[in-house]
PDB file of C-alpha atoms in Angstrom:
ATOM      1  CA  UNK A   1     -78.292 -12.248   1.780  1.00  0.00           C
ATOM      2  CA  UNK A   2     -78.270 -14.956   4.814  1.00  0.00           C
ATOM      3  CA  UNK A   3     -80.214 -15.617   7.317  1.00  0.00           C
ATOM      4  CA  UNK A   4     -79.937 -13.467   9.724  1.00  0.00           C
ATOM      5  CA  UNK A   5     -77.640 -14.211  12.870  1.00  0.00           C
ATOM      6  CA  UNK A   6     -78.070 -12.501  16.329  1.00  0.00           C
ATOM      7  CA  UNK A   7     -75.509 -10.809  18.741  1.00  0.00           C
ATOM      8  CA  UNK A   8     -76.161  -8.937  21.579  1.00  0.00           C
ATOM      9  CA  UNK A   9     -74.241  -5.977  22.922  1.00  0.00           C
ATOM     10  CA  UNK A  10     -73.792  -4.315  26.609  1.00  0.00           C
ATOM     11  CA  UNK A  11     -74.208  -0.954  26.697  1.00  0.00           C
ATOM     12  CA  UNK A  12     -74.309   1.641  29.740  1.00  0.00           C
ATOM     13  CA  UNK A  13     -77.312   0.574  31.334  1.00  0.00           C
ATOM     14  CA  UNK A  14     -78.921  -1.939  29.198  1.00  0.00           C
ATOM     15  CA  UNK A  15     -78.399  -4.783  26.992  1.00  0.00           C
ATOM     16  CA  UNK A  16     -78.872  -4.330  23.144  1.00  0.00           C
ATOM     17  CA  UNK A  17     -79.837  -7.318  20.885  1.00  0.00           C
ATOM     18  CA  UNK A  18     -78.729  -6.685  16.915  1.00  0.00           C
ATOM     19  CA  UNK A  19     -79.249  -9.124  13.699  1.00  0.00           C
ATOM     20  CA  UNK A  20     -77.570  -8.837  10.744  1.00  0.00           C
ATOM     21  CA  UNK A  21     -78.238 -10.281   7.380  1.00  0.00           C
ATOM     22  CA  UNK A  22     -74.748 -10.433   5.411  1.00  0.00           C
ATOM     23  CA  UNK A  23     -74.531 -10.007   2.044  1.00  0.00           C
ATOM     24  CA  UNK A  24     -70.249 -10.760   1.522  1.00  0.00           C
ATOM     25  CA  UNK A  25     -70.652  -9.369  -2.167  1.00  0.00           C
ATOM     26  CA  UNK A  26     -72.135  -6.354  -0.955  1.00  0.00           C
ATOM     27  CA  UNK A  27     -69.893  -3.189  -1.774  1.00  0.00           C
ATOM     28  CA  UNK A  28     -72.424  -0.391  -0.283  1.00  0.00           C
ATOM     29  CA  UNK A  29     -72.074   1.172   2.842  1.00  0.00           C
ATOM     30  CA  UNK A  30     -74.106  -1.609   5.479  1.00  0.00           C
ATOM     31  CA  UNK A  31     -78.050  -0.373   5.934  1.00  0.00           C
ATOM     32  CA  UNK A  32     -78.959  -0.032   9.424  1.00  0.00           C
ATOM     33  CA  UNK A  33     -82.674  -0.479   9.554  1.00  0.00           C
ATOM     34  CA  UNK A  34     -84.452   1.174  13.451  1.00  0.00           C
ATOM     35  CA  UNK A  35     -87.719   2.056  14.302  1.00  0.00           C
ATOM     36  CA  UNK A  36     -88.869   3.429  18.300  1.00  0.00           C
ATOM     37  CA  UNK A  37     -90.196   1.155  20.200  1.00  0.00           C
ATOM     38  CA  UNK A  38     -90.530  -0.447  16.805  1.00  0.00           C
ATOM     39  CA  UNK A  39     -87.869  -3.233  17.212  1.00  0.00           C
ATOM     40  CA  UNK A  40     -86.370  -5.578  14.189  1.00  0.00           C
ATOM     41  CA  UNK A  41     -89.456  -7.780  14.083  1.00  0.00           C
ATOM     42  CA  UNK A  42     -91.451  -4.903  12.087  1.00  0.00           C
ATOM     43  CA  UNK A  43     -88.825  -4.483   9.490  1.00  0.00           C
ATOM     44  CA  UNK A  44     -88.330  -8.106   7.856  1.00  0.00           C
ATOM     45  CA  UNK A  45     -89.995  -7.325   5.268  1.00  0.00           C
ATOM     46  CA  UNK A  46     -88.340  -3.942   4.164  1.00  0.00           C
ATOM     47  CA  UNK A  47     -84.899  -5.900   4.884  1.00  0.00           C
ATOM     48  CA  UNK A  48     -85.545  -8.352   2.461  1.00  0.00           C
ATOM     49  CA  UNK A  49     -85.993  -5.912  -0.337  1.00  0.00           C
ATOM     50  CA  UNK A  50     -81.995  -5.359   0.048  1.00  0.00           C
ATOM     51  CA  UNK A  51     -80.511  -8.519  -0.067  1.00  0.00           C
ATOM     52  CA  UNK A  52     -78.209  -7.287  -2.298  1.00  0.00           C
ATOM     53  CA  UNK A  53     -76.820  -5.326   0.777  1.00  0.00           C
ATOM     54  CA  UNK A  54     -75.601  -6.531   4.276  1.00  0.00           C
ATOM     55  CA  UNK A  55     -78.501  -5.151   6.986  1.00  0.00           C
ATOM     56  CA  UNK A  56     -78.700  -4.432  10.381  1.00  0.00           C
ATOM     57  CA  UNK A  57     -81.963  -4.630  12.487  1.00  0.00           C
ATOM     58  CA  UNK A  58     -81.884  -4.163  15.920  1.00  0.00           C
ATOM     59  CA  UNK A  59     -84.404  -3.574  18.810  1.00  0.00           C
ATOM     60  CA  UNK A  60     -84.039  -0.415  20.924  1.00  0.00           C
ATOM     61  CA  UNK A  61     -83.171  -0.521  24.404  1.00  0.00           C
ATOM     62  CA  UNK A  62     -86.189  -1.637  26.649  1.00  0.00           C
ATOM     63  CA  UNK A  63     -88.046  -3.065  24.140  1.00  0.00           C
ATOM     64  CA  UNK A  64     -88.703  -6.474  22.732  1.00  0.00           C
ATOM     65  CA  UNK A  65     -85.024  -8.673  23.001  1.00  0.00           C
ATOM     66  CA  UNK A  66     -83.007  -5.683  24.705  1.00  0.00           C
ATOM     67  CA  UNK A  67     -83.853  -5.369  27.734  1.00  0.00           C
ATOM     68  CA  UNK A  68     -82.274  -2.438  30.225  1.00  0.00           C
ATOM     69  CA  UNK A  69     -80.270  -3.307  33.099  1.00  0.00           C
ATOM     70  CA  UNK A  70     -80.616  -0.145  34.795  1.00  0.00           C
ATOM     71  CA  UNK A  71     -84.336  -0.275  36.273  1.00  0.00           C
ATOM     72  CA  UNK A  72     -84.972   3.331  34.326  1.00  0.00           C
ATOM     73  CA  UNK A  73     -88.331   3.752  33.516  1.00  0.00           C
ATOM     74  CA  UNK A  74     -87.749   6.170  30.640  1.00  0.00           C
ATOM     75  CA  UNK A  75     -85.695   6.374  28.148  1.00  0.00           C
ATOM     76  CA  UNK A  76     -84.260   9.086  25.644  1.00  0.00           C
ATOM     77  CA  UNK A  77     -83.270  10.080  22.401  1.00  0.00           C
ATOM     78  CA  UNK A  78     -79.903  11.000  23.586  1.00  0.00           C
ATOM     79  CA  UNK A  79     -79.898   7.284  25.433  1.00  0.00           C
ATOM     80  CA  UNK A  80     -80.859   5.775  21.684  1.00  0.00           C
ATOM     81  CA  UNK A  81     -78.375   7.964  19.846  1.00  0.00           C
ATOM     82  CA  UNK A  82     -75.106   6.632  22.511  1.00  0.00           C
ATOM     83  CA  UNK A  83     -76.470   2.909  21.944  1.00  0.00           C
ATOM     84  CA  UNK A  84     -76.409   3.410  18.009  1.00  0.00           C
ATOM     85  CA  UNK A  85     -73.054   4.695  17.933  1.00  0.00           C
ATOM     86  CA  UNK A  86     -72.185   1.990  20.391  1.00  0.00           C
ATOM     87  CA  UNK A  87     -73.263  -0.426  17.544  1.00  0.00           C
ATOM     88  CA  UNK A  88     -72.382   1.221  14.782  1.00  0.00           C
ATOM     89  CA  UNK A  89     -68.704   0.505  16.643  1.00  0.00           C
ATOM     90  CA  UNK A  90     -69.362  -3.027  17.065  1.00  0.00           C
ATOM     91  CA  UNK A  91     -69.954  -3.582  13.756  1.00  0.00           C
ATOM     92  CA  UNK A  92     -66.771  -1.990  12.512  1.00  0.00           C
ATOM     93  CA  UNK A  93     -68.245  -1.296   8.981  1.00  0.00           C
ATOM     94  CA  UNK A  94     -67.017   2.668   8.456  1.00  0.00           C
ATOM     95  CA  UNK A  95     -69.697   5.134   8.010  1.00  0.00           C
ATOM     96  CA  UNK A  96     -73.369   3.122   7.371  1.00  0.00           C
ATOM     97  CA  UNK A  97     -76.397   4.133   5.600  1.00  0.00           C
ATOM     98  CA  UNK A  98     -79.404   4.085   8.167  1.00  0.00           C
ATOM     99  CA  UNK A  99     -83.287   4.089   7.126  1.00  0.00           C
ATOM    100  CA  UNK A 100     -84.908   5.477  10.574  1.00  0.00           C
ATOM    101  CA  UNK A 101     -88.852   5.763  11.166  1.00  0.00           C
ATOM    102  CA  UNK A 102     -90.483   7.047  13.470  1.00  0.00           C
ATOM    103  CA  UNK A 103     -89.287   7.360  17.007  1.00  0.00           C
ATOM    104  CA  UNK A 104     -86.630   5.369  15.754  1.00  0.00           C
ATOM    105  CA  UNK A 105     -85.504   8.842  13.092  1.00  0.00           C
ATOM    106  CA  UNK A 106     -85.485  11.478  16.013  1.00  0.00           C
ATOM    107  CA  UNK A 107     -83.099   8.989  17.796  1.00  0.00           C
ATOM    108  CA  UNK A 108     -81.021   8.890  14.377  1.00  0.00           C
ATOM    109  CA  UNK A 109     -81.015  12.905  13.866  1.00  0.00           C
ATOM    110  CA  UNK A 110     -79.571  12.598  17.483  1.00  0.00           C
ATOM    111  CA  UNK A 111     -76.796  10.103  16.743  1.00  0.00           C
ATOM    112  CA  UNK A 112     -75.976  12.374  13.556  1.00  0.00           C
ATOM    113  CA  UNK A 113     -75.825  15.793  15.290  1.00  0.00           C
ATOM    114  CA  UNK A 114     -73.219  14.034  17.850  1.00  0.00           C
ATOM    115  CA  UNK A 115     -71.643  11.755  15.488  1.00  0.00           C
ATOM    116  CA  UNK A 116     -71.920  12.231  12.037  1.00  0.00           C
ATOM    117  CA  UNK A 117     -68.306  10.952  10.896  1.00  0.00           C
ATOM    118  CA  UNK A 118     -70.745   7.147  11.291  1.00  0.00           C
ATOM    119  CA  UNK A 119     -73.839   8.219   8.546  1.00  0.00           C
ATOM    120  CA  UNK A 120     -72.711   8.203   5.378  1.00  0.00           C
ATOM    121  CA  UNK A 121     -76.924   8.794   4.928  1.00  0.00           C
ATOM    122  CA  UNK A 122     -79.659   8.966   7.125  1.00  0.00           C
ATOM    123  CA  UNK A 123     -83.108   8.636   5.448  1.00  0.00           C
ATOM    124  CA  UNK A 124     -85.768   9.820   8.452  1.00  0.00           C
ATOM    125  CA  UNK A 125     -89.059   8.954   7.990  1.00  0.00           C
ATOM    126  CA  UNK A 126     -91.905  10.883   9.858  1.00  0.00           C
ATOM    127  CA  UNK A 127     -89.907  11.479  13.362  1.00  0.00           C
ATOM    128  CA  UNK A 128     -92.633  12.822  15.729  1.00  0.00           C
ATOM    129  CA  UNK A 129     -90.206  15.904  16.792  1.00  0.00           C
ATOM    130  CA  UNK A 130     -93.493  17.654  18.640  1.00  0.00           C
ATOM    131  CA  UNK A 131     -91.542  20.482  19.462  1.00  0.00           C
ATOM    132  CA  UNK A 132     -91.186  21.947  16.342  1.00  0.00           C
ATOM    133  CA  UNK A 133     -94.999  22.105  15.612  1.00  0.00           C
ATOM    134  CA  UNK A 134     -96.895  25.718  16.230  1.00  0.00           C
ATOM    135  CA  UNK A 135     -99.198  23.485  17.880  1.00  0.00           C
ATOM    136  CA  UNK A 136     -96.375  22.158  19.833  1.00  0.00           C
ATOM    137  CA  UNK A 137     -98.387  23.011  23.104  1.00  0.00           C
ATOM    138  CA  UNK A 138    -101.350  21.445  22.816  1.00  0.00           C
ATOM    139  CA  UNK A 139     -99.281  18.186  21.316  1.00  0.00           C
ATOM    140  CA  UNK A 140     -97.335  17.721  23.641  1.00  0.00           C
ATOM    141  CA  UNK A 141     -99.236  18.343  26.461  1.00  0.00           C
ATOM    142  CA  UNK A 142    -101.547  14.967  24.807  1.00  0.00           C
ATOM    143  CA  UNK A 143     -98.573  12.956  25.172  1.00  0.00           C
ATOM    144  CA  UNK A 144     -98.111  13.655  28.914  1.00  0.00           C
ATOM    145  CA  UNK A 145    -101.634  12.952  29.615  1.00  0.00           C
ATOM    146  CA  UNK A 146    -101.148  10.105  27.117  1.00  0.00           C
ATOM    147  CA  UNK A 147     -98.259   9.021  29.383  1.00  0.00           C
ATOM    148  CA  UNK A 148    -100.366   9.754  32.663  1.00  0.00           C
ATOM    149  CA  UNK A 149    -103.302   7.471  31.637  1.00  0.00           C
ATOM    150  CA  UNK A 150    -100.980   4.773  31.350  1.00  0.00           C
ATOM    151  CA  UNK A 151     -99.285   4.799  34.341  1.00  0.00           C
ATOM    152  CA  UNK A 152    -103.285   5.238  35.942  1.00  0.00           C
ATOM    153  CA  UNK A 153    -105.376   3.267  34.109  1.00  0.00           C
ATOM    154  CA  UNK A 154    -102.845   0.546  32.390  1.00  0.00           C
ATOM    155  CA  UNK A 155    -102.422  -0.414  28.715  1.00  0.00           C
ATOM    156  CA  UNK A 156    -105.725  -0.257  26.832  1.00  0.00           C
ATOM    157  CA  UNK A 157    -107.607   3.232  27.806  1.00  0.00           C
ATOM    158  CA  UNK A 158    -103.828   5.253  26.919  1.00  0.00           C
ATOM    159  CA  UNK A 159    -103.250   2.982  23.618  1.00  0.00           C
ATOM    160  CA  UNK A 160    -106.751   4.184  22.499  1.00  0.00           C
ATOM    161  CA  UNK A 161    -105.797   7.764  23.356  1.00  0.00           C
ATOM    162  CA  UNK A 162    -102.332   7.206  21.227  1.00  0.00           C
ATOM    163  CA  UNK A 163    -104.180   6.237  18.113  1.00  0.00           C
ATOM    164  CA  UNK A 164    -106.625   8.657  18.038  1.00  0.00           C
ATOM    165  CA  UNK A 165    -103.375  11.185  18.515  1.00  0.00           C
ATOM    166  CA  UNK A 166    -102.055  10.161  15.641  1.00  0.00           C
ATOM    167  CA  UNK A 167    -104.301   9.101  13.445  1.00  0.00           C
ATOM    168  CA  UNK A 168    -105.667  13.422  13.762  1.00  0.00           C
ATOM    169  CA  UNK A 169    -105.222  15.314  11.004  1.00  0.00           C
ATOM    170  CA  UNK A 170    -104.091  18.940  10.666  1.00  0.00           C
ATOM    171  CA  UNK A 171    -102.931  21.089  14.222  1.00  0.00           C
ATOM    172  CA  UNK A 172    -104.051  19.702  17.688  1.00  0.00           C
ATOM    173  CA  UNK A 173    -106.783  22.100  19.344  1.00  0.00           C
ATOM    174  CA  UNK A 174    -105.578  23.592  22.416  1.00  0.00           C
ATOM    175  CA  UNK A 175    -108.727  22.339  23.715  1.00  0.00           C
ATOM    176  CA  UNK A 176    -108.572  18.947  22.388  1.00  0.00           C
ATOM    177  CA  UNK A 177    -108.170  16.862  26.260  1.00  0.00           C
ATOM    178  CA  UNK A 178    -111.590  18.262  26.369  1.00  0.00           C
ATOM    179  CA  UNK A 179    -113.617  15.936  24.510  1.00  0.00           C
ATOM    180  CA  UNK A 180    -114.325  12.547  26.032  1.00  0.00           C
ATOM    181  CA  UNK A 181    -111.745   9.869  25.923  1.00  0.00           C
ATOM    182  CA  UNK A 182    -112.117   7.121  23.299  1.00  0.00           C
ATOM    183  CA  UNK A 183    -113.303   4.359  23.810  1.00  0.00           C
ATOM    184  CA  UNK A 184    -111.061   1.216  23.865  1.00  0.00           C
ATOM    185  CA  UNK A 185    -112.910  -0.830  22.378  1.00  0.00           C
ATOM    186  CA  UNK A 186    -113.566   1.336  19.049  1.00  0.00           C
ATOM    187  CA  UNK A 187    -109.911  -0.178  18.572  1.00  0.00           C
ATOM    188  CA  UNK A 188    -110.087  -3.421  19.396  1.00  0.00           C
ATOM    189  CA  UNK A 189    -108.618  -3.025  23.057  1.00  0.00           C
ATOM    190  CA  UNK A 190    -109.619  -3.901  26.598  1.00  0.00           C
ATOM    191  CA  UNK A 191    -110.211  -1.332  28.791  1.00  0.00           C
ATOM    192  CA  UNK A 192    -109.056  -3.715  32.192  1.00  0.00           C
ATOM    193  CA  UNK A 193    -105.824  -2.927  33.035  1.00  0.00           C
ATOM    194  CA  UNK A 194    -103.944  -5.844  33.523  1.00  0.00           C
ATOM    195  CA  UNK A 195    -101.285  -3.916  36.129  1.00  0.00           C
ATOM    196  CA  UNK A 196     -98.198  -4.121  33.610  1.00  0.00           C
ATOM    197  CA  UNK A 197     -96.379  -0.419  33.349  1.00  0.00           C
ATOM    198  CA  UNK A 198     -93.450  -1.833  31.139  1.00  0.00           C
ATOM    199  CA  UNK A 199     -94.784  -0.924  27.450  1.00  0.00           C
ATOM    200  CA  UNK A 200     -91.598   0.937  25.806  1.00  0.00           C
ATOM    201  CA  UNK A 201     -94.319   3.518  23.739  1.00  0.00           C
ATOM    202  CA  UNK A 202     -96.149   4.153  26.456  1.00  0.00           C
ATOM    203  CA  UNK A 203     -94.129   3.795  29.475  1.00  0.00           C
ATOM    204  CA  UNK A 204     -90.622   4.644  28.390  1.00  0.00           C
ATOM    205  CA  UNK A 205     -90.741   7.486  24.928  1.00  0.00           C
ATOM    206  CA  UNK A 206     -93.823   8.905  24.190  1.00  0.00           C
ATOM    207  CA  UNK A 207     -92.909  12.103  26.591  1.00  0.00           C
ATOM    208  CA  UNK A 208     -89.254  12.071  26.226  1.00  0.00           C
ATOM    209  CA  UNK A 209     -89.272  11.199  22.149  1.00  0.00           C
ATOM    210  CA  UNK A 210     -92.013  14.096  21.316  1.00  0.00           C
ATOM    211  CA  UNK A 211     -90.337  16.786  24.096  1.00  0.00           C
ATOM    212  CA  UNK A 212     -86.810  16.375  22.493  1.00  0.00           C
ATOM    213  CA  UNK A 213     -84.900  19.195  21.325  1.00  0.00           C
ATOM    214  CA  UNK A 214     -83.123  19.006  17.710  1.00  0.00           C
ATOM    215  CA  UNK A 215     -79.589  20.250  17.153  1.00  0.00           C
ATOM    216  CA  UNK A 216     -80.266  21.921  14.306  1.00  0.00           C
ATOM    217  CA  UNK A 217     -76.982  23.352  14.043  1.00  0.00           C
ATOM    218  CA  UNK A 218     -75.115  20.242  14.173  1.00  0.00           C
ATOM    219  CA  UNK A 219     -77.348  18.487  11.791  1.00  0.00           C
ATOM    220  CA  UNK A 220     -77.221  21.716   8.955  1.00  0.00           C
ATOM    221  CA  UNK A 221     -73.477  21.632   9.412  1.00  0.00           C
ATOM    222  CA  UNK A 222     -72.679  17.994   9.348  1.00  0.00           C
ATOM    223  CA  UNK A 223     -71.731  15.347   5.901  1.00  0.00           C
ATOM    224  CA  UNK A 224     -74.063  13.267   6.250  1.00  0.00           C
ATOM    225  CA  UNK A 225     -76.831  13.408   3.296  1.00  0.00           C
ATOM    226  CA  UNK A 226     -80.153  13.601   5.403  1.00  0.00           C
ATOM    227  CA  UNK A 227     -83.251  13.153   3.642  1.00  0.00           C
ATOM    228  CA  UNK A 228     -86.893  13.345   5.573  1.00  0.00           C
ATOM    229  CA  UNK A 229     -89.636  11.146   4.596  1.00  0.00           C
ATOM    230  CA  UNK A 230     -93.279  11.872   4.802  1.00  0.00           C
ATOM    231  CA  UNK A 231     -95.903   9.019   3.927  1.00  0.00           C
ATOM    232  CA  UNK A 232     -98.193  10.028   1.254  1.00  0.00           C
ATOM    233  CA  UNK A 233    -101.031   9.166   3.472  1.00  0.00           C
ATOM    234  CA  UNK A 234    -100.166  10.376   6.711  1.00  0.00           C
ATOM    235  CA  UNK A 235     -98.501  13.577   5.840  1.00  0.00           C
ATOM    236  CA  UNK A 236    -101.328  15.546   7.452  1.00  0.00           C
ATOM    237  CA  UNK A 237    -101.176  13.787  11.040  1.00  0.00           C
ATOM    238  CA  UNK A 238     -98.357  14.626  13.458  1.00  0.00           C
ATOM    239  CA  UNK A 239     -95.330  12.596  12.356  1.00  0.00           C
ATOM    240  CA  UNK A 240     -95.783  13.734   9.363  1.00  0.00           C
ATOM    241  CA  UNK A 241     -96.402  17.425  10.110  1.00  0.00           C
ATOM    242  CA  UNK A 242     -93.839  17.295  12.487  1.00  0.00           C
ATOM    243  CA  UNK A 243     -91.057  16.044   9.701  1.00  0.00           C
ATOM    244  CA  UNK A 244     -91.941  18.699   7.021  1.00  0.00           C
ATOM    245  CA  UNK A 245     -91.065  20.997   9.877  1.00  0.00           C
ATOM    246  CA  UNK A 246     -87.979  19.407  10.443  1.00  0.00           C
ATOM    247  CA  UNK A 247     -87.207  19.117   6.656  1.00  0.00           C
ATOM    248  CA  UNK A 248     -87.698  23.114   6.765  1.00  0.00           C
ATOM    249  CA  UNK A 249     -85.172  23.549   9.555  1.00  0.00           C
ATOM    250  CA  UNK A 250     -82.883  21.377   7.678  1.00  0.00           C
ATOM    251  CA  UNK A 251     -83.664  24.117   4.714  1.00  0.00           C
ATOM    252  CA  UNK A 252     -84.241  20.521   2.570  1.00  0.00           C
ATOM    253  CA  UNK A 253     -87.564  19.059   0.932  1.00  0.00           C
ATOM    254  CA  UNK A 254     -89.584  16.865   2.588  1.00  0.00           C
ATOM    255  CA  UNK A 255     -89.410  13.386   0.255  1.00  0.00           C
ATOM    256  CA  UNK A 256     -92.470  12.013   0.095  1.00  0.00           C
ATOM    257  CA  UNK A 257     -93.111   8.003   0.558  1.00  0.00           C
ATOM    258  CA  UNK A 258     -95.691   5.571  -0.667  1.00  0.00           C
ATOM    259  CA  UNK A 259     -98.149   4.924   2.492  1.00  0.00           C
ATOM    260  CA  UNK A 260     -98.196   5.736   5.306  1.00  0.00           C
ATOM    261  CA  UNK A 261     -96.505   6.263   8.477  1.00  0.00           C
ATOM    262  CA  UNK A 262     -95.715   2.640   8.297  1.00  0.00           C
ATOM    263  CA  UNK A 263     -95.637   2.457   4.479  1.00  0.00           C
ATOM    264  CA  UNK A 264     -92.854  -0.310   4.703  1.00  0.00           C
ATOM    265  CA  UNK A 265     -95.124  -3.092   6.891  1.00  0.00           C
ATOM    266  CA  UNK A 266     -95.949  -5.974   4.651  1.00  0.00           C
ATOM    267  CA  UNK A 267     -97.956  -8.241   7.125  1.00  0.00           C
ATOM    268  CA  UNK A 268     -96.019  -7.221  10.082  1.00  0.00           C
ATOM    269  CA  UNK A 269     -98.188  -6.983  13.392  1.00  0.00           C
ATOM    270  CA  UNK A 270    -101.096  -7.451  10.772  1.00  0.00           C
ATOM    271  CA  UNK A 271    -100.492  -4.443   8.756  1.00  0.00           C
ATOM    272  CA  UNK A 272     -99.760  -3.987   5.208  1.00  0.00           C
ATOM    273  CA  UNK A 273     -98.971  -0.934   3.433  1.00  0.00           C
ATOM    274  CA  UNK A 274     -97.115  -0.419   0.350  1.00  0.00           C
ATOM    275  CA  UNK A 275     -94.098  -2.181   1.001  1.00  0.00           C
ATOM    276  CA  UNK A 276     -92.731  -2.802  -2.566  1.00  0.00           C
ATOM    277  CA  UNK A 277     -92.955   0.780  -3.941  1.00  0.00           C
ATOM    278  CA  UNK A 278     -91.599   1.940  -0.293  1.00  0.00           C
ATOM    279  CA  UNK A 279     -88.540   0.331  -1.112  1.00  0.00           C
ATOM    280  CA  UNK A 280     -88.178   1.332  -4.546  1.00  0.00           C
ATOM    281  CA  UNK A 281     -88.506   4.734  -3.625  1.00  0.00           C
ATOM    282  CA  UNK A 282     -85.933   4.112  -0.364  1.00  0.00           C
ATOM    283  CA  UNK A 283     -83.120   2.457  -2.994  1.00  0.00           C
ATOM    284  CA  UNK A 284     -83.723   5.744  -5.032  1.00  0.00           C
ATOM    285  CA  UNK A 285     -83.449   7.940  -2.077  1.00  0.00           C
ATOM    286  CA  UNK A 286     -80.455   6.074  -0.672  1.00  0.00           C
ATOM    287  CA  UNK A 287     -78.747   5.903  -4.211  1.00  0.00           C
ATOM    288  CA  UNK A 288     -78.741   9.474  -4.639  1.00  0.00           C
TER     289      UNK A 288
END
């Protein structure tokens, strides 16, 4: 595998930058690695467990490198899913094989339910698809205030609210805005807001990634071999509730993945997780 090489791409209403690590011996399908708002920064270390494979990393529109060109202050999955296949073009590789977590899977499930002639596989790792939750309510209605303190009170007092979101285990209470607000600090955060609105979690998909509506249809009917992921640690909290729920819409089994919800991270944004036997069991899952 190289080093990887950047290339940008302009796309309706933004501007999309893309790395890829080429491996010219490679004779696999190329592995398009996304996250949401998670951009190619948190996945070098996962990418470097395929070097035997040509990989694509690439950061989301409005976050990180790609920046939007259309002033929109929120973006969607259906946004994410026309920028992917936009790429998946450029690259001119044939039907890929794409490891998607988080945010980053619901806008993959969208790309395959519109275009699934471009996944050969699509291995979706906890997508936070709210809606299909019993306790869809009371979980989404956390993101909008989530959303709301953000825009009010800045950075620091909604990023505390976020974590304690998902970091909750089992359904959300319908009475769970009722208990005091967490503390910033507990996590390390400062409660000042410093007046920027332009975090892509916070600002631009926590509503519109968590409120989004699955094409289940599409998805059940199309060729592309999808396979949902749940972290062995996280599988109570939402992401992972919220992709067994998928997986049983998809009338498929939930695969379950060393870690948690970012099982992959090995010393990325100071976390590390399991990132050797994640990618074992992702070069399983991929192989068949």
């Amino acid at each position: 595998m190289s080093e990887p090489k950047t290339y940008t791409l302009e796309v309706p209403g933004a501007v999309l930058s893309y790395d890829i690590r080429s491996n010219d011996a490679d004779t696999e399908s190329v592995l398009l690695i996304i996250g949401s708002p998670m951009g190619a920064d948190g996945f070098v270390t996962l990418a470097g467990h395929f070097a035997d494979r040509t990989v694509v990393t690439y950061d989301p529109r409005g976050a990180w490198r790609s920046r939007r060109t259309d002033g929109a202050a929120q973006s969607t999955p259906d946004e994410h899913a026309d920028d992917l296949h936009r790429l998946i073009d450029a690259l001119d590789a044939g039907p890929v094989d794409i490891f998607a977590s988080s945010g980053g899977a619901v806008n993959a499930l969208a790309l395959v339910a519109k275009h699934p002639e471009q996944v050969r596989t699509l291995v979706a790792h906890e997508p936070p698809a709210s809606q299909q939750l019993p306790d869809r309510e009371a979980a989404l209605a956390v993101c909008d205030d989530i959303h709301q303190t953000y825009l009010h009170s800045g950075f620091g007092p909604a990023m505390a609210k976020f974590i304690a979101l998902v970091s909750y285990q089992g359904p959300i209470p319908a009475d769970y805005l009722d208990q005091p607000a967490p503390d910033p600090a507990a996590f390390g955060l400062q409660a000042q807001d410093d007046g920027s609105r332009n975090d892509p979690l916070l600002g631009q998909n926590i509503v519109t990634c968590n409120y989004y509506q699955h094409d289940f249809d599409a998805l059940r009917a199309a060729p592309t071999s999808i396979v949902i992921g749940v972290g062995a640690q996280s599988g109570p909290m939402l992401a992972g509730r919220a992709a067994v729920a998928v997986a049983e819409r998809l009338g498929t089994a939930p695969v379950p993945f060393p870690g948690g919800h970012g099982g992959f991270l090995g010393g990325e944004y100071g976390q590390t997780e399991e990132p050797d036997a994640f990618a074992a069991t992702l070069r399983e899952v991929l192989a068949g």
